[in-house]
Amino acid sequence: MLSHKYMVISVYIALLSCVLTIVFFFRNNLEIIFTTGKFPLITNLKFNLNEFIHAFNQDNTPHQVFLRYFIALVSLFIIICFISINVLFILLILRRLIKFDKEKKDALKIEHIQKLIIQYLYSDKSAYAIDQLRRQQKQIVVDQLLALYVSIVGNKARMVRELFFSLKLDEYVYMRCNNYYWHVRVKYMDIASIMKIERVKNIAQRYMHSSNSLMRTCAIKAYLNLDSEHSFDYLHRFKKYITEWNQINLYNLIVKQSLSVPSFYQFLSSDNPTVVCFALKMIQLHIQTERRREVLQLLLHKDTAVRKEVVITIKVLYIKEAVPLLMANYKTESELVQFEIIRTLAKLDTEESTLFLINLLNVDDFKFRMEIIKNISLTYRKRILTEFESNKEIVAIVKHVSDKRIMF
Amino acid sequence: MNTVTYILNFAIMIYSLSICLYYVFLGLVSAFHLIAYKKSNSFVDHNLLLSSPMAPGISIIAPAYNESKTIVDNINALLSLHYGIFEVIVVNDGSKDDSLEKVIKEYELEKVDFAVNYQLKTKEIRSVYRSTNKAYRFLTLIDKENGGKADSLNAGLNISQYDYFVAIDVDSVIEPDALLKMIKPFLESTDKKVIATGGAIYIANSCKIENGQIIDIEVPRNMLARFQVLEYTRAFLMGRIAWSRLNGLLLVSGALGLFDKNVAINCGGYYSQTVGEDMELVVRMRRYMYDRKEKHSVRYIPDPLCWTEVPTTLRMLGRQRNRWTRGTMDTLWIHRKLFFNPKYGRLGMVGYPFWFFFEWLAPIIEFSGFCYLIVLILLGSINCYFFLFLLAFAYLFSVAFSFYSILYEEFTYHKYRRVEQIYRLFFTSLIEPISYHFLNVWWALTGNISFLKGEKTWGAMDRKGFNSKE
């Protein structure tokens, strides 16, 4: 975070140097500018280049006046560049020195804190260790305890959590979760979520609909972790876009934190297509079969991405009743969904679906032929070879998909 | 005569001031974008994608021509990239050395009956190889007739199986987590579809490389390479980042870029009649999206994702720059319809005109300025003080801009960790405007002449190989 501060400071310094230069440049003329609204002639400026520009001050033709302003502007740029070069050089060198010094000090502090934590965990001087830890920089103690907590399990992990609360670091984290800066909130909300600081739940709830995608994801993750009862209820009223990245994060959280998984069928009626997509993906990944016929109603959903996920769900849940619907919808679907229908029909492997797919091989399109032959059951490949023996492309594709070096 | 001189002076002055303002503007936009990016990405765990069943697959296409010295190491590095579902397609573009034999032997490859979907026209594919060893099941080798980089990439696209593809130079060193970082913008896209991403490219000359990984980063010992460090830092950390923020990017570097395969194929794939195929593809993909009225963006990731070896001799560098200029001119000419065309949004109204005026036209105007200066000196019509005054400004502006790019690097990725490395870069910034810059102008000019002559060749590029003593 330090580097960000420096970067912001450097930009401010650069801007400040520009402002100072301008003020210096016009210091005697500001009054005239503000009172008359006119810029004074360059001859009025107290500046070392006066002698040089004297040559241009012989008359007041528009050309000469223009030149004078031009020189003033370029002089200003020269000064800004000169100051920038010097400031940047000093800033970079100073930063290196400060950073080096800070890294050394931080390393010593971390070492000391780690020793105290080990004392607390493994020796009989735990009261002394707690007392000493209270005097340390809270941010570093939090970081160290968290790092240890996520890497151990069992009794020691429980002790670390107890230590965290006995040092009242939960209050510190709670306070930081309310910080003005979003990146601070994100960091500490994550910590609260891992350390299960339940009262942060309310703050997380507040930011679950934030326009900042990262803040939103983090708040959702924290909320899911801290409120297992109503964990996914927010999806009912969720209006924002759940990107694929958000979905990956959420799924990872479910798996890692072993969250209780609700029936995702309840979200299939959402107005938000991204919520429906996410619910369908979760139904697939958790193989939730209890209300599987409800999925079929979404085959005519207006959103292509939803329809694609529905077809995949039919494949995963092995809903054979869907075959006639899929075949009927095939022609009107987008190419993206058509590919999924082919894969699903091949997987469902009914007599009529296979016949439908073999018929589709007559359409002269390599991509579709490849997809059909790749997915169709092995028993039908021979039949395809005999039926289409004169079609070089189909024969080549069958050879391709039958080669184990290619199709591993 | 006076009026003509006055108009000429005035035009050059306006142009120079606008180019300065343009760079300042880009620098400011980049600064704010970099701060936001660094803040948000410090909380992102890209490794989530490694184990996620929802992560998309990626095809890596690496064209190779006479890369015998390094090809095995480079393929090993590609196969060990951190990503879950991917394939590596090496395209041997009719190499005259033993690249093909080396790869076949090293990875236990055999000819297979691969059904190729010729959706993009390419030179004849002689054969496709796959390994008998399951450890290399992600590797496919194509042997084809020589047709250039664009043709090889198209051949790779024809046999690729995933929805996204990465185009790389096989002689570049890719950071292990490059794919994880590059795919993220695609996964984050909402109603605005991301069609391509690129990453910052760093210079690997003088760096220590083992098994296709950067072990120790060093500022190049060779001065020409060192000048290019500054040039790349400015271009990636100040230029492209800003254009990405403004959604006006026209170029994703050929050394490393991740693309949406469907969009690339639907718009016709790489154009093999140009030497600037990377820029041309991005412009065509964007044009295709605009024609279909689909919201889209091209993103640049400031993280250093790729290390490349740059030319260290005047002859090689001159050839490269000549080729780059011809590539730019080709693309600008092919897509001239975009010029200030409101139908193409920011691409037509901002991106293309800026590229035209400040990237292509700048060296020509600068060279004309030099000639004009000589004429004025000969005629005795030059005000010496005034000339020195403007020269001081141009020099200081250029140095300040380079210093800012070093600052950006320092505050973001901090790859050059030793203080003496920073001193070297500072020193290089001080001498670059009065040495290397003039060479660049000259090469750009000769590139223009070569384009007008109709030259289409790449020109041989002798690589010294990583870890070589320059």
mmCIF file of N, CA, C and O in Angstrom, chain A residues 23-89:
data_model
loop_
_atom_site.group_PDB
_atom_site.id
_atom_site.type_symbol
_atom_site.label_atom_id
_atom_site.label_comp_id
_atom_site.label_asym_id
_atom_site.label_seq_id
_atom_site.Cartn_x
_atom_site.Cartn_y
_atom_site.Cartn_z
ATOM 1 N N VAL A 23 2.359 30.145 -10.428
ATOM 2 C CA VAL A 23 2.212 31.272 -9.493
ATOM 3 C C VAL A 23 3.462 32.141 -9.524
ATOM 4 O O VAL A 23 3.399 33.374 -9.600
ATOM 5 N N PHE A 24 4.629 31.464 -9.499
ATOM 6 C CA PHE A 24 5.893 32.206 -9.536
ATOM 7 C C PHE A 24 5.992 33.047 -10.812
ATOM 8 O O PHE A 24 6.367 34.205 -10.801
ATOM 9 N N PHE A 25 5.559 32.419 -11.861
ATOM 10 C CA PHE A 25 5.674 33.040 -13.169
ATOM 11 C C PHE A 25 4.798 34.297 -13.288
ATOM 12 O O PHE A 25 5.199 35.312 -13.840
ATOM 13 N N PHE A 26 3.621 34.183 -12.730
ATOM 14 C CA PHE A 26 2.667 35.293 -12.876
ATOM 15 C C PHE A 26 2.497 36.098 -11.591
ATOM 16 O O PHE A 26 1.512 36.784 -11.412
ATOM 17 N N ARG A 27 3.463 35.942 -10.659
ATOM 18 C CA ARG A 27 3.213 36.472 -9.321
ATOM 19 C C ARG A 27 2.881 37.964 -9.292
ATOM 20 O O ARG A 27 2.118 38.410 -8.459
ATOM 21 N N ASN A 28 3.481 38.695 -10.207
ATOM 22 C CA ASN A 28 3.210 40.130 -10.210
ATOM 23 C C ASN A 28 2.011 40.503 -11.085
ATOM 24 O O ASN A 28 1.662 41.654 -11.199
ATOM 25 N N ASN A 29 1.491 39.512 -11.730
ATOM 26 C CA ASN A 29 0.455 39.842 -12.720
ATOM 27 C C ASN A 29 -0.910 39.265 -12.398
ATOM 28 O O ASN A 29 -1.864 39.510 -13.118
ATOM 29 N N LEU A 30 -0.937 38.465 -11.289
ATOM 30 C CA LEU A 30 -2.209 37.831 -10.940
ATOM 31 C C LEU A 30 -3.320 38.859 -10.748
ATOM 32 O O LEU A 30 -4.457 38.664 -11.167
ATOM 33 N N GLU A 31 -2.934 39.931 -10.085
ATOM 34 C CA GLU A 31 -3.921 40.965 -9.788
ATOM 35 C C GLU A 31 -4.527 41.520 -11.088
ATOM 36 O O GLU A 31 -5.739 41.647 -11.213
ATOM 37 N N ILE A 32 -3.621 41.773 -12.035
ATOM 38 C CA ILE A 32 -4.088 42.332 -13.316
ATOM 39 C C ILE A 32 -5.009 41.333 -14.011
ATOM 40 O O ILE A 32 -6.075 41.674 -14.524
ATOM 41 N N ILE A 33 -4.584 40.037 -13.974
ATOM 42 C CA ILE A 33 -5.385 39.007 -14.651
ATOM 43 C C ILE A 33 -6.773 38.943 -14.040
ATOM 44 O O ILE A 33 -7.783 38.931 -14.746
ATOM 45 N N PHE A 34 -6.826 38.918 -12.688
ATOM 46 C CA PHE A 34 -8.124 38.766 -12.035
ATOM 47 C C PHE A 34 -8.990 40.039 -12.108
ATOM 48 O O PHE A 34 -10.205 39.959 -12.149
ATOM 49 N N THR A 35 -8.353 41.202 -12.098
ATOM 50 C CA THR A 35 -9.158 42.428 -12.110
ATOM 51 C C THR A 35 -9.598 42.801 -13.522
ATOM 52 O O THR A 35 -10.737 43.179 -13.753
ATOM 53 N N THR A 36 -8.674 42.679 -14.480
ATOM 54 C CA THR A 36 -9.022 43.111 -15.840
ATOM 55 C C THR A 36 -9.479 41.960 -16.728
ATOM 56 O O THR A 36 -10.103 42.165 -17.761
ATOM 57 N N GLY A 37 -9.141 40.709 -16.319
ATOM 58 C CA GLY A 37 -9.489 39.551 -17.154
ATOM 59 C C GLY A 37 -8.555 39.434 -18.346
ATOM 60 O O GLY A 37 -8.753 38.607 -19.223
ATOM 61 N N LYS A 38 -7.523 40.272 -18.400
ATOM 62 C CA LYS A 38 -6.582 40.219 -19.530
ATOM 63 C C LYS A 38 -5.213 39.780 -19.045
ATOM 64 O O LYS A 38 -4.814 40.110 -17.916
ATOM 65 N N PHE A 39 -4.504 39.082 -19.899
ATOM 66 C CA PHE A 39 -3.142 38.694 -19.563
ATOM 67 C C PHE A 39 -2.205 39.852 -19.875
ATOM 68 O O PHE A 39 -2.300 40.450 -20.948
ATOM 69 N N PRO A 40 -1.312 40.180 -18.964
ATOM 70 C CA PRO A 40 -0.400 41.276 -19.227
ATOM 71 C C PRO A 40 0.618 40.880 -20.283
ATOM 72 O O PRO A 40 0.821 39.696 -20.528
ATOM 73 N N LEU A 41 1.230 41.821 -20.858
ATOM 74 C CA LEU A 41 2.246 41.531 -21.869
ATOM 75 C C LEU A 41 3.435 40.873 -21.198
ATOM 76 O O LEU A 41 3.684 41.043 -20.010
ATOM 77 N N ILE A 42 4.148 40.124 -21.984
ATOM 78 C CA ILE A 42 5.250 39.364 -21.417
ATOM 79 C C ILE A 42 6.325 40.267 -20.801
ATOM 80 O O ILE A 42 7.061 39.872 -19.918
ATOM 81 N N THR A 43 6.380 41.492 -21.266
ATOM 82 C CA THR A 43 7.392 42.424 -20.735
ATOM 83 C C THR A 43 7.167 42.696 -19.255
ATOM 84 O O THR A 43 8.089 43.062 -18.545
ATOM 85 N N ASN A 44 5.928 42.509 -18.788
ATOM 86 C CA ASN A 44 5.646 42.760 -17.377
ATOM 87 C C ASN A 44 6.107 41.611 -16.485
ATOM 88 O O ASN A 44 6.150 41.753 -15.271
ATOM 89 N N LEU A 45 6.417 40.480 -17.080
ATOM 90 C CA LEU A 45 6.753 39.324 -16.264
ATOM 91 C C LEU A 45 8.165 39.437 -15.721
ATOM 92 O O LEU A 45 9.095 39.786 -16.439
ATOM 93 N N LYS A 46 8.292 39.140 -14.436
ATOM 94 C CA LYS A 46 9.624 39.144 -13.833
ATOM 95 C C LYS A 46 10.237 37.773 -14.071
ATOM 96 O O LYS A 46 9.909 36.802 -13.409
ATOM 97 N N PHE A 47 11.036 37.690 -15.051
ATOM 98 C CA PHE A 47 11.581 36.391 -15.390
ATOM 99 C C PHE A 47 12.927 36.584 -16.078
ATOM 100 O O PHE A 47 13.139 37.562 -16.783
ATOM 101 N N ASN A 48 13.817 35.632 -15.845
ATOM 102 C CA ASN A 48 15.175 35.788 -16.362
ATOM 103 C C ASN A 48 15.254 35.884 -17.878
ATOM 104 O O ASN A 48 16.229 36.387 -18.419
ATOM 105 N N LEU A 49 14.266 35.379 -18.537
ATOM 106 C CA LEU A 49 14.333 35.399 -19.998
ATOM 107 C C LEU A 49 13.991 36.759 -20.585
ATOM 108 O O LEU A 49 13.992 36.916 -21.800
ATOM 109 N N ASN A 50 13.743 37.695 -19.698
ATOM 110 C CA ASN A 50 13.344 39.026 -20.170
ATOM 111 C C ASN A 50 14.317 39.625 -21.184
ATOM 112 O O ASN A 50 13.907 40.171 -22.214
ATOM 113 N N GLU A 51 15.594 39.471 -20.853
ATOM 114 C CA GLU A 51 16.599 40.048 -21.753
ATOM 115 C C GLU A 51 16.536 39.401 -23.125
ATOM 116 O O GLU A 51 16.617 40.061 -24.150
ATOM 117 N N PHE A 52 16.376 38.104 -23.068
ATOM 118 C CA PHE A 52 16.344 37.358 -24.321
ATOM 119 C C PHE A 52 15.145 37.757 -25.186
ATOM 120 O O PHE A 52 15.250 37.948 -26.402
ATOM 121 N N ILE A 53 14.039 37.898 -24.515
ATOM 122 C CA ILE A 53 12.834 38.195 -25.307
ATOM 123 C C ILE A 53 12.716 39.680 -25.636
ATOM 124 O O ILE A 53 11.783 40.085 -26.332
ATOM 125 N N HIS A 54 13.636 40.464 -25.143
ATOM 126 C CA HIS A 54 13.580 41.895 -25.420
ATOM 127 C C HIS A 54 13.496 42.152 -26.931
ATOM 128 O O HIS A 54 12.823 43.072 -27.383
ATOM 129 N N ALA A 55 14.195 41.263 -27.651
ATOM 130 C CA ALA A 55 14.217 41.400 -29.110
ATOM 131 C C ALA A 55 12.823 41.358 -29.724
ATOM 132 O O ALA A 55 12.583 41.921 -30.784
ATOM 133 N N PHE A 56 11.925 40.670 -29.028
ATOM 134 C CA PHE A 56 10.574 40.539 -29.574
ATOM 135 C C PHE A 56 9.648 41.656 -29.103
ATOM 136 O O PHE A 56 8.471 41.648 -29.414
ATOM 137 N N ASN A 57 10.197 42.534 -28.299
ATOM 138 C CA ASN A 57 9.331 43.551 -27.707
ATOM 139 C C ASN A 57 9.410 44.913 -28.404
ATOM 140 O O ASN A 57 9.063 45.927 -27.819
ATOM 141 N N GLN A 58 9.932 44.902 -29.585
ATOM 142 C CA GLN A 58 10.104 46.170 -30.280
ATOM 143 C C GLN A 58 8.771 46.785 -30.697
ATOM 144 O O GLN A 58 8.601 47.971 -30.669
ATOM 145 N N ASP A 59 7.871 45.939 -31.090
ATOM 146 C CA ASP A 59 6.563 46.487 -31.465
ATOM 147 C C ASP A 59 5.443 45.589 -30.955
ATOM 148 O O ASP A 59 5.707 44.543 -30.365
ATOM 149 N N ASN A 60 4.252 45.993 -31.176
ATOM 150 C CA ASN A 60 3.109 45.231 -30.665
ATOM 151 C C ASN A 60 2.234 44.687 -31.781
ATOM 152 O O ASN A 60 1.011 44.659 -31.681
ATOM 153 N N THR A 61 2.882 44.270 -32.864
ATOM 154 C CA THR A 61 2.105 43.637 -33.945
ATOM 155 C C THR A 61 1.563 42.314 -33.412
ATOM 156 O O THR A 61 2.154 41.731 -32.483
ATOM 157 N N PRO A 62 0.446 41.821 -33.983
ATOM 158 C CA PRO A 62 -0.124 40.555 -33.494
ATOM 159 C C PRO A 62 0.913 39.426 -33.490
ATOM 160 O O PRO A 62 0.941 38.593 -32.597
ATOM 161 N N HIS A 63 1.777 39.432 -34.502
ATOM 162 C CA HIS A 63 2.795 38.396 -34.611
ATOM 163 C C HIS A 63 3.730 38.423 -33.400
ATOM 164 O O HIS A 63 4.035 37.385 -32.785
ATOM 165 N N GLN A 64 4.169 39.632 -33.023
ATOM 166 C CA GLN A 64 5.100 39.767 -31.887
ATOM 167 C C GLN A 64 4.416 39.409 -30.576
ATOM 168 O O GLN A 64 5.008 38.760 -29.719
ATOM 169 N N VAL A 65 3.172 39.834 -30.439
ATOM 170 C CA VAL A 65 2.435 39.539 -29.205
ATOM 171 C C VAL A 65 2.272 38.025 -29.070
ATOM 172 O O VAL A 65 2.517 37.430 -28.018
ATOM 173 N N PHE A 66 1.934 37.396 -30.177
ATOM 174 C CA PHE A 66 1.773 35.950 -30.182
ATOM 175 C C PHE A 66 3.084 35.275 -29.775
ATOM 176 O O PHE A 66 3.110 34.360 -28.948
ATOM 177 N N LEU A 67 4.178 35.737 -30.365
ATOM 178 C CA LEU A 67 5.486 35.150 -30.052
ATOM 179 C C LEU A 67 5.813 35.273 -28.575
ATOM 180 O O LEU A 67 6.341 34.361 -27.955
ATOM 181 N N ARG A 68 5.474 36.422 -28.023
ATOM 182 C CA ARG A 68 5.767 36.635 -26.606
ATOM 183 C C ARG A 68 4.999 35.633 -25.731
ATOM 184 O O ARG A 68 5.535 35.066 -24.812
ATOM 185 N N TYR A 69 3.740 35.424 -26.084
ATOM 186 C CA TYR A 69 2.959 34.444 -25.309
ATOM 187 C C TYR A 69 3.513 33.034 -25.508
ATOM 188 O O TYR A 69 3.565 32.229 -24.589
ATOM 189 N N PHE A 70 3.938 32.777 -26.725
ATOM 190 C CA PHE A 70 4.493 31.460 -27.032
ATOM 191 C C PHE A 70 5.753 31.206 -26.190
ATOM 192 O O PHE A 70 5.922 30.139 -25.583
ATOM 193 N N ILE A 71 6.604 32.209 -26.129
ATOM 194 C CA ILE A 71 7.832 32.062 -25.349
ATOM 195 C C ILE A 71 7.502 31.855 -23.864
ATOM 196 O O ILE A 71 8.102 31.023 -23.184
ATOM 197 N N ALA A 72 6.524 32.606 -23.411
ATOM 198 C CA ALA A 72 6.124 32.464 -22.010
ATOM 199 C C ALA A 72 5.664 31.038 -21.737
ATOM 200 O O ALA A 72 6.048 30.426 -20.737
ATOM 201 N N LEU A 73 4.881 30.495 -22.666
ATOM 202 C CA LEU A 73 4.341 29.144 -22.483
ATOM 203 C C LEU A 73 5.459 28.110 -22.490
ATOM 204 O O LEU A 73 5.526 27.229 -21.620
ATOM 205 N N VAL A 74 6.346 28.237 -23.467
ATOM 206 C CA VAL A 74 7.442 27.266 -23.559
ATOM 207 C C VAL A 74 8.351 27.387 -22.333
ATOM 208 O O VAL A 74 8.813 26.374 -21.782
ATOM 209 N N SER A 75 8.576 28.604 -21.862
ATOM 210 C CA SER A 75 9.404 28.802 -20.661
ATOM 211 C C SER A 75 8.768 28.072 -19.489
ATOM 212 O O SER A 75 9.445 27.409 -18.705
ATOM 213 N N LEU A 76 7.470 28.196 -19.418
ATOM 214 C CA LEU A 76 6.737 27.527 -18.349
ATOM 215 C C LEU A 76 6.942 26.015 -18.429
ATOM 216 O O LEU A 76 7.243 25.347 -17.440
ATOM 217 N N PHE A 77 6.825 25.475 -19.634
ATOM 218 C CA PHE A 77 7.018 24.038 -19.827
ATOM 219 C C PHE A 77 8.443 23.632 -19.446
ATOM 220 O O PHE A 77 8.654 22.589 -18.832
ATOM 221 N N ILE A 78 9.402 24.469 -19.841
ATOM 222 C CA ILE A 78 10.806 24.140 -19.532
ATOM 223 C C ILE A 78 10.982 24.039 -18.018
ATOM 224 O O ILE A 78 11.593 23.098 -17.507
ATOM 225 N N ILE A 79 10.417 24.994 -17.319
ATOM 226 C CA ILE A 79 10.566 24.996 -15.859
ATOM 227 C C ILE A 79 9.883 23.765 -15.250
ATOM 228 O O ILE A 79 10.444 23.087 -14.398
ATOM 229 N N ILE A 80 8.692 23.468 -15.759
ATOM 230 C CA ILE A 80 7.976 22.288 -15.236
ATOM 231 C C ILE A 80 8.793 21.018 -15.477
ATOM 232 O O ILE A 80 8.971 20.201 -14.573
ATOM 233 N N CYS A 81 9.324 20.887 -16.688
ATOM 234 C CA CYS A 81 10.122 19.696 -17.017
ATOM 235 C C CYS A 81 11.342 19.625 -16.113
ATOM 236 O O CYS A 81 11.672 18.562 -15.575
ATOM 237 N N PHE A 82 12.011 20.757 -15.938
ATOM 238 C CA PHE A 82 13.230 20.789 -15.141
ATOM 239 C C PHE A 82 12.927 20.392 -13.693
ATOM 240 O O PHE A 82 13.615 19.561 -13.094
ATOM 241 N N ILE A 83 11.875 20.982 -13.160
ATOM 242 C CA ILE A 83 11.499 20.650 -11.778
ATOM 243 C C ILE A 83 11.108 19.171 -11.683
ATOM 244 O O ILE A 83 11.539 18.469 -10.776
ATOM 245 N N SER A 84 10.317 18.704 -12.659
ATOM 246 C CA SER A 84 9.887 17.294 -12.642
ATOM 247 C C SER A 84 11.079 16.356 -12.614
ATOM 248 O O SER A 84 11.127 15.421 -11.819
ATOM 249 N N ILE A 85 12.051 16.619 -13.495
ATOM 250 C CA ILE A 85 13.215 15.732 -13.578
ATOM 251 C C ILE A 85 13.902 15.658 -12.216
ATOM 252 O O ILE A 85 14.205 14.573 -11.708
ATOM 253 N N ASN A 86 14.117 16.814 -11.614
ATOM 254 C CA ASN A 86 14.817 16.834 -10.322
ATOM 255 C C ASN A 86 13.992 16.180 -9.222
ATOM 256 O O ASN A 86 14.505 15.380 -8.443
ATOM 257 N N VAL A 87 12.712 16.533 -9.195
ATOM 258 C CA VAL A 87 11.849 15.970 -8.148
ATOM 259 C C VAL A 87 11.772 14.446 -8.287
ATOM 260 O O VAL A 87 11.894 13.718 -7.312
ATOM 261 N N LEU A 88 11.614 13.983 -9.519
ATOM 262 C CA LEU A 88 11.489 12.536 -9.730
ATOM 263 C C LEU A 88 12.752 11.808 -9.312
ATOM 264 O O LEU A 88 12.692 10.747 -8.687
ATOM 265 N N PHE A 89 13.884 12.399 -9.658
ATOM 266 C CA PHE A 89 15.159 11.769 -9.307
ATOM 267 C C PHE A 89 15.280 11.651 -7.784
ATOM 268 O O PHE A 89 15.541 10.578 -7.242
#
